[in-house]
Amino acid sequence: MENTHSVLVLCLGLVFSVSLLVLLANKLKIAYPIFLTLAGLILSFVPGVPTIHIDSNLVFLVILPPILYDAAQNMSLKALWRWRRIISGMSIGFVIFTAVAVAFVSHWLIPGFTLEQGFLLGAIISPPDAAAATAVLQYVKLPKGMVSILEGESLLNDATSLTIFRFALAAILTSHFSWGEAAGGFMLVVISGIVIGLLFGLLFYAIYKWLPTTANLDIAISLVIPYIIYIAAEELHSSGVLAVVSGGLFIAYQNHFVFSHSSRLRSGALWSSIVFILNAVVFFLIGLQLPDITRGIGSVSMGNALVIALVIALVVIVARLIAGLFTGVFTKFMSRYITVAQNNPGWRNPLTISWVGMRGVVSLASALSIPLLLKSGEAFPHRNLILFITFVTIVVTLVGQGLFLPLVIRKVKPDSSIDQRPDDQQIVEIELKLMTTAVAEMEEKYGDQMHTNPLLLHKYEFMKHKIDLLECSVKGDGERQRANKLVSEFRKIMTAVTEKERSKLHYFRRKEGFDDDVIRLIENRLDLEEENMQDEID
C-alpha cells in the first residue's frame, strides 16, 4: 500500500511539474518538447534528484500505441495517398541509408565495434520519432503538404528501423545474418502488420456500427483499441507500429459513419489531453536519463564517448540531408516517366524536410531493449556506449535541430506551392455549398413551418445572410474586406453578449432550486456557441 502511494505521488508530481514547465515554455515561445528535454537534462545535474530509468516495455507497450493511434486518427488519408511515393521512400530509403552510414562510420570510428553492432546502432537512431515530429511541427509554420509528408514518414519509418534492429540483434546473438532473410522478413512484417491493423479496424467498426454503444462506451473502447492492436501484432511477430497506424487510419476514415457528434467532441478533447500528457512526460524523462546512461560507460572515457557520439549525431543529420536532396533530384528525373505529386521539388522543400529529423523516445527505448548478456553469458559488447550515443543523438537532433528549425525555415523559405489550395479557400467553398444545400432544403420542404415557427425562420434568415457573406469572401478584395468587417463585428458583439449570459448564469449557482448539473449543461451550450463563433467564416 505504501509503495502504491509513493508511485501515485510520484506520477502526480511528475505530471504537475511537467505542466508548469510547459507553461514556462509557452511563455518563452519555445516548443515544449525541446524545453522539457533541456529542463530534464539540467535537472539531472542537480544533487538529490533521483536517478530515473525508462523501461523499454513502458515505452513500447504503454506510451507508443496511443501516440501512434492519435497521430493516425489525425493523419489525412488523402495526403498519405498523394505523397505515398515520397513517404515510402523516406520511411524506407532514408532509414536504410542512414543506418548504413552510421554502421560504417561507427565501425571505423570505435575500436572493436563490429559492423553488426554498427547496423544495430544505425537502426536505433535512424528513424525520426512520431511524437517528436508531431509535437515540434505544431510550433512552426510549414506548408501543409510538407507537414503531411513528415507526419506520414514518422508514422511508418519505425517498421523499417525495428526490422533492421531485429536482424542486426539476431546477427550479434547468433553470428548469422542473411540479406535474403532480412528482405523477406521485412516484407512479411510490413504486409502482416497492415493486414492485422485492418482486420482489427473492421472488428471495431462492426462493434461501433451494430452494437448499442454510447458516447462514454465509444471513448472507453477507443482507449483500448491501440493497445489491443499493438499487442496482438507483436505477439504474432509482426509490426505493432504498422498495425496501429493502419487500424487507426481505417477507424478514423469510418468514424463519421459510426460515432455520434457527442462521441466525436468528447473523444477529441480526451485524446488530445492524453497524448499531450504522454508526450510531455516522455520528453522530460529523456533529459533525466543522463545519469543512468553515463554510469555504465567504461570501455572509453567520457570525453572520447562524447566526441564519438557527436560525430555520429552529425553523420545522422548529414545522411538525412544528402538523402533528401538526392530525393529531389530523383523525383524530377522520374517525373519524365511516371506521374508524381510534384514534378520539380527543387532544393528548398527537400532541404527543409530533411532538417526535420528529430529523434525521440522510441530510439532510446530500442537501445534500452538491447539485452544485458549474450547467449554465452558474456556482457553485450558496447551496450552502454550505444545507449550514450543514442541519448546524445536524441538531444542534438531534438534540441539542436528543433531550436534552429524556425531559422532554417526563414532562411530557406520553403515553397508553399506544394499545397494545392489554401485552407481558408477550401473552408469557404465547403461552407458555401453546405449552407446553400441547407437553405434549399428548408425552402423546398419546410416553407410552411417557417411561417409559423419563428425559430426556423430565424435560422433560415441567418443562413441566408451567411451565404451572402461567404459569396462576398470569394469575390474581390473590397467585398472580402466588407465581409470580414461584418464578421469581426458580429464576433465581438456576440462574444460580449455570451459573456453577459455567462455572468447571469453564475447568479443561478448561488440561487436555491437550481441544480449544478443543469448549470453545467447550459454553460456547456454557451461554450459551444462561443467556440462556433470563433469558427465562423475563418
Coordinates of C-alpha atoms in Angstrom, one line a residue:
M1 CA 0.0 0.0 0.0
E2 CA 2.8 2.4 0.9
N3 CA 4.6 1.6 -2.4
T4 CA 1.4 2.3 -4.3
H5 CA 1.0 5.6 -2.5
S6 CA 4.6 6.6 -3.4
V7 CA 4.1 5.7 -7.1
L8 CA 0.9 7.7 -7.2
V9 CA 2.5 10.7 -5.6
L10 CA 5.5 10.4 -8.0
C11 CA 3.2 10.3 -11.1
L12 CA 1.1 13.2 -9.9
G13 CA 4.1 15.2 -9.1
L14 CA 5.7 14.4 -12.5
V15 CA 2.6 15.5 -14.4
F16 CA 2.2 18.7 -12.3
S17 CA 5.9 19.6 -12.7
V18 CA 5.7 18.9 -16.5
S19 CA 2.6 21.1 -16.8
L20 CA 4.3 24.0 -15.0
L21 CA 7.3 23.6 -17.3
V22 CA 5.1 23.6 -20.4
L23 CA 3.5 26.9 -19.2
L24 CA 7.0 28.3 -18.9
A25 CA 7.9 27.0 -22.4
N26 CA 4.8 28.7 -23.8
K27 CA 5.7 31.9 -22.1
L28 CA 9.2 31.8 -23.6
K29 CA 7.8 30.7 -27.0
I30 CA 9.8 27.5 -27.2
A31 CA 8.4 24.2 -28.4
Y32 CA 7.6 22.3 -25.2
P33 CA 9.4 19.0 -26.3
I34 CA 12.7 20.9 -26.7
F35 CA 12.2 22.9 -23.5
L36 CA 11.2 19.8 -21.4
T37 CA 14.2 17.8 -22.7
L38 CA 16.5 20.7 -21.7
A39 CA 14.8 21.0 -18.4
G40 CA 15.2 17.3 -17.6
L41 CA 18.9 17.5 -18.7
I42 CA 19.6 20.4 -16.4
L43 CA 17.7 18.8 -13.5
S44 CA 19.7 15.6 -13.9
F45 CA 22.8 17.5 -12.7
V46 CA 21.1 18.8 -9.5
P47 CA 22.2 16.9 -6.4
G48 CA 19.5 14.9 -4.8
V49 CA 17.4 14.4 -7.9
P50 CA 16.7 10.6 -8.1
T51 CA 18.1 8.6 -10.9
I52 CA 15.4 7.8 -13.5
H53 CA 15.4 4.6 -15.6
I54 CA 13.0 4.3 -18.5
D55 CA 11.8 0.7 -19.0
S56 CA 11.7 -0.1 -22.8
N57 CA 8.4 -2.0 -22.2
L58 CA 6.9 1.1 -20.7
V59 CA 7.5 3.0 -23.9
F60 CA 6.6 0.2 -26.4
L61 CA 3.6 -1.2 -24.6
V62 CA 2.2 1.9 -22.7
I63 CA 3.2 5.1 -24.3
L64 CA 3.8 4.4 -28.0
P65 CA 0.4 2.8 -29.0
P66 CA -1.8 5.7 -28.1
I67 CA 0.6 8.3 -29.6
L68 CA 0.6 6.4 -32.9
Y69 CA -3.1 5.8 -32.8
D70 CA -3.8 9.5 -32.2
A71 CA -1.4 10.5 -34.9
A72 CA -3.1 8.1 -37.4
Q73 CA -6.5 9.5 -36.4
N74 CA -5.4 13.0 -37.3
M75 CA -3.5 12.0 -40.5
S76 CA -5.1 12.8 -43.8
L77 CA -5.6 9.6 -45.8
K78 CA -5.8 11.7 -49.0
A79 CA -2.5 13.3 -48.1
L80 CA -1.0 9.9 -47.3
W81 CA -2.0 8.6 -50.7
R82 CA -1.0 11.8 -52.6
W83 CA 2.5 11.7 -51.1
R84 CA 2.8 7.9 -50.9
R85 CA 5.9 7.7 -53.0
I86 CA 8.0 10.3 -51.1
I87 CA 6.7 9.0 -47.7
S88 CA 7.5 5.4 -48.7
G89 CA 10.9 6.5 -50.0
M90 CA 11.7 8.4 -46.8
S91 CA 10.4 5.8 -44.4
I92 CA 12.3 3.0 -46.1
G93 CA 15.1 4.6 -48.1
F94 CA 16.1 7.4 -45.6
V95 CA 16.2 4.9 -42.7
I96 CA 18.3 2.3 -44.6
F97 CA 20.7 4.9 -46.0
T98 CA 21.2 6.5 -42.5
A99 CA 21.6 3.1 -40.9
V100 CA 24.2 2.1 -43.4
A101 CA 26.1 5.3 -43.0
V102 CA 26.0 5.0 -39.2
A103 CA 27.1 1.4 -39.4
F104 CA 30.3 2.0 -41.4
V105 CA 31.2 5.2 -39.6
S106 CA 30.8 3.7 -36.2
H107 CA 32.7 0.5 -37.3
W108 CA 35.6 2.7 -38.5
L109 CA 35.4 5.2 -35.5
I110 CA 35.1 2.9 -32.5
P111 CA 37.8 0.3 -31.7
G112 CA 36.3 -3.2 -31.6
F113 CA 32.9 -2.1 -32.9
T114 CA 31.7 -4.7 -35.4
L115 CA 29.7 -3.9 -38.5
E116 CA 26.7 -5.8 -37.0
Q117 CA 26.9 -3.6 -33.9
G118 CA 27.0 -0.6 -36.3
F119 CA 23.8 -1.7 -38.0
L120 CA 22.2 -2.2 -34.6
L121 CA 23.1 1.4 -33.7
G122 CA 22.1 2.7 -37.1
A123 CA 18.7 1.0 -36.8
I124 CA 18.2 2.6 -33.4
I125 CA 19.0 6.2 -34.3
S126 CA 17.9 6.4 -38.0
P127 CA 14.2 7.0 -37.7
P128 CA 12.8 10.4 -36.7
D129 CA 10.2 10.0 -33.9
A130 CA 6.5 10.4 -34.5
A131 CA 5.9 12.1 -31.1
A132 CA 8.8 14.5 -31.6
A133 CA 7.8 15.4 -35.1
T134 CA 4.1 15.9 -34.4
A135 CA 4.8 18.0 -31.2
V136 CA 7.5 20.2 -32.7
L137 CA 5.7 20.8 -36.0
Q138 CA 2.8 22.5 -34.1
Y139 CA 5.1 25.4 -33.3
V140 CA 6.4 26.2 -36.8
K141 CA 4.8 27.4 -40.0
L142 CA 5.3 24.9 -42.8
P143 CA 3.2 24.2 -45.9
K144 CA 0.5 21.6 -45.1
G145 CA 1.9 19.2 -47.7
M146 CA 5.3 19.2 -46.0
V147 CA 3.7 18.5 -42.6
S148 CA 1.8 15.6 -44.1
I149 CA 4.9 14.1 -45.6
L150 CA 6.8 14.4 -42.3
E151 CA 4.0 13.0 -40.2
G152 CA 3.4 10.2 -42.6
E153 CA 7.1 9.3 -42.6
S154 CA 7.3 9.4 -38.8
L155 CA 4.3 7.0 -38.6
L156 CA 5.8 4.4 -40.9
N157 CA 9.6 4.5 -40.5
D158 CA 9.6 2.6 -37.2
A159 CA 8.7 -0.6 -39.2
T160 CA 11.9 -0.3 -41.2
S161 CA 14.1 0.5 -38.3
L162 CA 12.7 -2.1 -36.0
T163 CA 13.2 -4.8 -38.7
I164 CA 16.8 -3.8 -39.2
F165 CA 17.2 -3.8 -35.4
R166 CA 15.8 -7.3 -35.0
F167 CA 18.0 -8.8 -37.7
A168 CA 21.1 -6.9 -36.5
L169 CA 20.5 -8.1 -32.9
A170 CA 19.9 -11.7 -34.2
A171 CA 23.2 -11.5 -36.1
I172 CA 25.1 -10.4 -33.0
L173 CA 23.4 -13.1 -30.8
T174 CA 23.7 -16.0 -33.2
S175 CA 26.6 -14.9 -35.5
H176 CA 24.3 -15.5 -38.5
F177 CA 22.9 -12.9 -41.0
S178 CA 21.3 -13.3 -44.4
W179 CA 20.3 -10.4 -46.6
G180 CA 17.6 -12.6 -48.2
E181 CA 16.1 -13.4 -44.9
A182 CA 16.2 -9.8 -43.9
A183 CA 14.5 -8.6 -47.0
G184 CA 11.9 -11.4 -46.9
G185 CA 11.3 -10.7 -43.2
F186 CA 10.8 -7.0 -43.8
M187 CA 8.2 -7.6 -46.4
L188 CA 6.4 -10.1 -44.2
V189 CA 6.4 -7.7 -41.2
V190 CA 5.1 -4.8 -43.3
I191 CA 2.3 -6.8 -45.1
S192 CA 1.2 -8.7 -42.0
G193 CA 1.2 -5.5 -39.8
I194 CA -1.1 -3.7 -42.3
V195 CA -3.4 -6.7 -42.6
I196 CA -3.6 -7.2 -38.8
G197 CA -4.4 -3.5 -38.3
L198 CA -7.1 -3.5 -41.0
L199 CA -8.7 -6.7 -39.6
F200 CA -8.9 -5.2 -36.1
G201 CA -10.2 -2.0 -37.6
L202 CA -13.0 -3.9 -39.3
L203 CA -13.8 -5.7 -36.0
F204 CA -14.1 -2.4 -34.0
Y205 CA -16.0 -0.8 -36.9
A206 CA -18.6 -3.7 -36.6
I207 CA -18.7 -3.1 -32.8
Y208 CA -19.3 0.6 -33.2
K209 CA -21.8 0.1 -36.1
W210 CA -24.1 -2.7 -34.9
L211 CA -23.9 -2.7 -31.1
P212 CA -25.8 -0.1 -28.9
T213 CA -22.9 2.0 -27.7
T214 CA -23.0 5.4 -26.0
A215 CA -20.5 8.3 -26.1
N216 CA -18.9 7.0 -22.9
L217 CA -18.6 3.5 -24.3
D218 CA -17.2 4.8 -27.6
I219 CA -14.5 6.6 -25.7
A220 CA -13.7 3.6 -23.4
I221 CA -13.4 1.3 -26.4
S222 CA -11.2 3.8 -28.3
L223 CA -8.8 3.9 -25.3
V224 CA -8.1 0.2 -25.5
I225 CA -8.1 -0.2 -29.3
P226 CA -4.4 0.8 -29.9
Y227 CA -3.2 -1.5 -27.1
I228 CA -5.2 -4.5 -28.4
I229 CA -3.9 -4.0 -31.9
Y230 CA -0.3 -3.4 -30.9
I231 CA -0.1 -6.3 -28.5
A232 CA -1.8 -8.7 -31.0
A233 CA 0.6 -7.7 -33.8
E234 CA 3.7 -8.1 -31.6
E235 CA 2.5 -11.5 -30.3
L236 CA 2.3 -12.6 -34.0
H237 CA 5.8 -11.3 -34.6
S238 CA 4.6 -8.6 -36.9
S239 CA 4.9 -4.8 -36.8
G240 CA 2.8 -3.4 -34.0
V241 CA 3.6 0.1 -35.3
L242 CA 2.1 -0.5 -38.7
A243 CA -0.8 -2.4 -37.3
V244 CA -1.8 0.5 -35.0
V245 CA -1.3 3.0 -37.8
S246 CA -3.3 1.1 -40.4
G247 CA -6.1 0.3 -37.9
G248 CA -6.2 3.9 -36.7
L249 CA -6.4 5.2 -40.3
F250 CA -9.3 2.9 -41.1
I251 CA -11.3 3.7 -38.0
A252 CA -10.6 7.5 -38.5
Y253 CA -12.0 7.3 -42.0
Q254 CA -15.2 5.5 -40.8
N255 CA -15.8 7.4 -37.6
H256 CA -18.3 9.8 -39.1
F257 CA -20.5 6.8 -40.0
V258 CA -20.4 5.2 -36.6
F259 CA -19.8 7.9 -34.0
S260 CA -22.4 10.4 -32.7
H261 CA -21.4 14.1 -32.6
S262 CA -21.2 13.8 -28.8
S263 CA -18.7 10.9 -29.1
R264 CA -16.5 12.9 -31.6
L265 CA -16.5 16.0 -29.4
R266 CA -15.7 14.2 -26.2
S267 CA -13.2 11.8 -27.7
G268 CA -11.3 14.6 -29.5
A269 CA -10.9 16.5 -26.2
L270 CA -9.9 13.5 -24.2
W271 CA -7.4 12.1 -26.7
S272 CA -5.6 15.5 -27.2
S273 CA -5.2 15.7 -23.5
I274 CA -3.9 12.2 -23.0
V275 CA -1.4 12.4 -25.9
F276 CA -0.2 15.8 -24.6
I277 CA 0.5 14.4 -21.2
L278 CA 2.3 11.3 -22.6
N279 CA 4.4 13.4 -24.9
A280 CA 5.3 15.9 -22.3
V281 CA 6.3 13.4 -19.6
V282 CA 8.3 11.4 -22.1
F283 CA 10.4 14.3 -23.3
F284 CA 11.0 15.4 -19.7
L285 CA 12.1 11.8 -18.8
I286 CA 14.5 11.7 -21.7
G287 CA 16.5 14.6 -20.3
L288 CA 16.6 12.9 -16.8
Q289 CA 18.2 9.8 -18.3
L290 CA 21.7 11.2 -18.4
P291 CA 23.0 9.9 -15.0
D292 CA 21.6 6.4 -15.6
I293 CA 23.1 6.2 -19.1
T294 CA 26.6 7.7 -18.3
R295 CA 27.0 5.5 -15.2
G296 CA 27.8 2.3 -17.2
I297 CA 30.3 3.7 -19.8
G298 CA 33.6 2.0 -19.0
S299 CA 35.1 1.0 -22.3
V300 CA 36.0 4.6 -23.3
S301 CA 36.5 7.8 -21.4
M302 CA 33.6 10.2 -21.1
G303 CA 35.4 12.7 -23.3
N304 CA 36.0 10.2 -26.1
A305 CA 32.5 8.9 -25.8
L306 CA 31.1 12.4 -26.2
V307 CA 33.3 13.1 -29.2
I308 CA 32.2 9.8 -30.8
A309 CA 28.5 10.5 -30.0
L310 CA 28.7 14.0 -31.5
V311 CA 30.4 12.7 -34.7
I312 CA 27.7 10.0 -35.2
A313 CA 24.9 12.5 -34.5
L314 CA 26.5 14.7 -37.2
V315 CA 26.5 11.7 -39.5
V316 CA 22.8 11.1 -38.9
I317 CA 22.0 14.7 -39.7
V318 CA 24.2 14.9 -42.8
A319 CA 23.0 11.5 -44.1
R320 CA 19.4 12.7 -44.0
L321 CA 20.3 16.0 -45.7
I322 CA 22.0 14.0 -48.5
A323 CA 19.1 11.6 -48.9
G324 CA 16.6 14.5 -49.0
L325 CA 18.5 16.4 -51.7
F326 CA 19.0 13.3 -53.7
T327 CA 15.3 12.5 -53.5
G328 CA 14.5 15.9 -55.0
V329 CA 16.8 15.2 -58.0
F330 CA 15.5 11.7 -58.4
T331 CA 11.9 12.8 -58.3
K332 CA 12.5 15.4 -61.1
F333 CA 14.1 12.6 -63.2
M334 CA 11.3 10.1 -62.6
S335 CA 8.6 12.7 -63.4
R336 CA 9.6 12.2 -67.0
Y337 CA 8.3 8.6 -66.9
I338 CA 5.7 8.4 -64.1
T339 CA 3.1 10.8 -62.6
V340 CA 4.4 12.3 -59.3
A341 CA 2.8 14.7 -56.9
Q342 CA 5.3 17.4 -57.5
N343 CA 7.4 17.3 -60.8
N344 CA 10.2 19.6 -59.6
P345 CA 10.6 19.8 -55.8
G346 CA 13.7 22.0 -56.2
W347 CA 16.1 22.1 -53.2
R348 CA 14.2 24.3 -50.7
N349 CA 11.5 21.8 -49.7
P350 CA 13.7 18.7 -49.6
L351 CA 16.3 20.6 -47.5
T352 CA 13.6 21.7 -45.0
I353 CA 12.1 18.3 -44.8
S354 CA 15.5 16.7 -44.3
W355 CA 16.3 19.1 -41.4
V356 CA 13.1 18.0 -39.5
G357 CA 14.7 14.7 -38.3
M358 CA 14.2 14.8 -34.5
R359 CA 14.8 11.6 -32.7
G360 CA 12.9 10.7 -29.6
V361 CA 11.9 8.2 -27.0
V362 CA 11.4 5.3 -29.5
S363 CA 15.2 5.4 -30.2
L364 CA 16.0 5.4 -26.5
A365 CA 13.6 2.5 -25.8
S366 CA 15.1 0.5 -28.7
A367 CA 18.5 1.0 -27.2
L368 CA 17.3 0.0 -23.7
S369 CA 15.8 -3.2 -25.1
I370 CA 19.2 -4.5 -26.0
P371 CA 19.9 -7.5 -23.7
L372 CA 22.5 -7.2 -21.0
L373 CA 24.1 -10.5 -21.8
L374 CA 24.9 -12.6 -24.9
K375 CA 23.8 -16.2 -25.1
S376 CA 27.3 -17.2 -24.0
G377 CA 26.8 -15.3 -20.7
E378 CA 29.2 -12.5 -21.6
A379 CA 28.2 -8.9 -21.4
F380 CA 26.7 -7.4 -24.5
P381 CA 29.5 -5.6 -26.3
H382 CA 29.4 -1.8 -26.1
R383 CA 25.8 -1.7 -24.9
N384 CA 26.3 1.3 -22.6
L385 CA 28.2 3.2 -25.3
I386 CA 25.3 2.5 -27.7
L387 CA 22.9 3.9 -25.1
F388 CA 25.1 7.0 -24.7
I389 CA 25.4 7.6 -28.4
T390 CA 21.6 7.2 -28.7
F391 CA 21.0 9.7 -25.9
V392 CA 23.3 12.3 -27.4
T393 CA 21.8 11.9 -30.8
I394 CA 18.3 12.5 -29.4
V395 CA 19.4 15.6 -27.6
V396 CA 21.4 17.0 -30.6
T397 CA 18.6 16.4 -33.1
L398 CA 15.7 17.3 -30.9
V399 CA 17.1 20.3 -29.2
G400 CA 19.7 21.5 -31.8
Q401 CA 17.7 20.9 -35.0
G402 CA 14.4 21.8 -33.2
L403 CA 15.7 25.2 -31.9
F404 CA 17.2 26.1 -35.3
L405 CA 14.1 24.9 -37.3
P406 CA 12.4 28.3 -37.3
L407 CA 15.7 30.0 -38.5
V408 CA 16.1 27.3 -41.3
I409 CA 12.5 27.9 -42.4
R410 CA 13.1 31.7 -42.6
K411 CA 16.4 31.4 -44.5
V412 CA 15.4 28.6 -46.8
K413 CA 11.8 29.8 -47.4
P414 CA 10.1 26.5 -48.5
D415 CA 7.8 26.7 -51.5
S416 CA 4.2 26.8 -50.4
S417 CA 3.0 25.7 -53.9
I418 CA 3.3 22.2 -52.5
D419 CA -0.2 22.8 -51.2
Q420 CA -3.0 22.5 -53.7
R421 CA -5.2 25.2 -52.2
P422 CA -5.2 27.4 -49.1
D423 CA -7.2 26.2 -46.2
D424 CA -9.4 29.3 -46.0
Q425 CA -10.4 28.9 -49.6
Q426 CA -11.4 25.3 -49.1
I427 CA -13.4 26.2 -45.9
V428 CA -15.3 28.9 -47.7
E429 CA -16.2 26.7 -50.7
I430 CA -17.4 23.8 -48.4
E431 CA -19.3 26.1 -46.1
L432 CA -21.0 27.9 -49.0
K433 CA -22.1 24.6 -50.5
L434 CA -23.4 23.2 -47.2
M435 CA -25.2 26.4 -46.4
T436 CA -26.8 26.6 -49.9
T437 CA -27.9 23.0 -49.6
A438 CA -29.5 23.6 -46.1
V439 CA -31.3 26.7 -47.3
A440 CA -32.7 24.9 -50.4
E441 CA -33.8 22.0 -48.2
M442 CA -35.7 24.4 -45.9
E443 CA -37.3 26.3 -48.7
E444 CA -38.4 23.1 -50.5
K445 CA -39.7 21.0 -47.6
Y446 CA -40.3 23.3 -44.7
G447 CA -41.5 26.6 -46.1
D448 CA -44.9 26.4 -44.4
Q449 CA -43.4 25.6 -41.0
M450 CA -41.0 28.6 -41.3
H451 CA -44.0 31.0 -41.5
T452 CA -45.4 29.6 -38.2
N453 CA -42.2 28.8 -36.4
P454 CA -40.1 31.9 -35.6
L455 CA -37.1 29.7 -34.6
L456 CA -37.0 28.1 -38.0
L457 CA -37.4 31.4 -39.7
H458 CA -34.6 33.0 -37.7
K459 CA -32.3 30.1 -38.6
Y460 CA -33.3 30.4 -42.2
E461 CA -32.6 34.1 -42.3
F462 CA -29.3 33.7 -40.5
M463 CA -28.1 31.1 -43.1
K464 CA -29.2 33.4 -46.0
H465 CA -27.1 36.2 -44.6
K466 CA -24.2 33.9 -44.1
I467 CA -24.4 32.8 -47.7
D468 CA -24.2 36.4 -48.8
L469 CA -21.0 36.8 -46.6
L470 CA -19.5 33.6 -47.9
E471 CA -20.1 34.7 -51.5
C472 CA -18.5 38.1 -50.8
S473 CA -15.5 36.4 -49.3
V474 CA -14.8 34.6 -52.7
K475 CA -15.1 37.9 -54.6
G476 CA -12.7 40.8 -54.9
D477 CA -10.7 42.4 -52.1
G478 CA -13.3 45.1 -51.4
E479 CA -16.1 42.7 -50.9
R480 CA -13.9 40.4 -48.8
Q481 CA -12.9 43.2 -46.5
R482 CA -16.5 44.2 -46.1
A483 CA -17.5 40.6 -45.2
N484 CA -14.5 40.3 -42.8
K485 CA -15.6 43.6 -41.1
L486 CA -19.1 42.4 -40.6
V487 CA -18.0 39.0 -39.2
S488 CA -15.5 40.6 -36.9
E489 CA -18.2 43.0 -35.6
F490 CA -20.6 40.0 -35.2
R491 CA -18.0 38.0 -33.2
K492 CA -17.1 40.9 -30.9
I493 CA -20.7 41.8 -30.0
M494 CA -21.9 38.1 -29.6
T495 CA -18.8 37.3 -27.5
A496 CA -19.7 40.2 -25.2
V497 CA -23.4 39.1 -25.1
T498 CA -22.4 35.5 -24.4
E499 CA -20.1 36.7 -21.6
K500 CA -23.1 38.6 -20.1
E501 CA -25.2 35.4 -20.3
R502 CA -22.4 33.6 -18.5
S503 CA -22.3 36.2 -15.8
K504 CA -26.0 35.9 -15.3
L505 CA -25.6 32.1 -15.2
H506 CA -23.4 32.4 -12.2
Y507 CA -26.3 34.1 -10.4
F508 CA -28.2 30.8 -10.6
R509 CA -25.3 29.0 -9.0
R510 CA -26.0 30.9 -5.8
K511 CA -29.8 30.6 -6.0
E512 CA -31.6 27.8 -4.4
G513 CA -33.7 25.5 -6.6
F514 CA -31.3 25.3 -9.5
D515 CA -29.0 22.2 -9.7
D516 CA -25.4 22.3 -10.6
D517 CA -25.7 19.7 -13.3
V518 CA -28.3 21.9 -15.1
I519 CA -26.0 24.9 -14.7
R520 CA -23.1 22.9 -16.3
L521 CA -25.3 21.8 -19.2
I522 CA -26.2 25.4 -20.0
E523 CA -22.6 26.5 -19.6
N524 CA -21.5 23.8 -22.0
R525 CA -24.0 25.1 -24.5
L526 CA -22.6 28.7 -24.1
D527 CA -19.1 27.4 -24.5
L528 CA -20.0 25.5 -27.8
E529 CA -21.8 28.7 -29.1
E530 CA -18.7 30.8 -28.4
E531 CA -16.4 28.2 -30.0
N532 CA -18.7 28.1 -33.1
M533 CA -18.4 31.9 -33.3
Q534 CA -14.7 31.6 -33.5
D535 CA -15.0 29.3 -36.5
E536 CA -17.5 31.4 -38.4
I537 CA -16.1 32.2 -41.9
D538 CA -12.5 31.9 -40.6

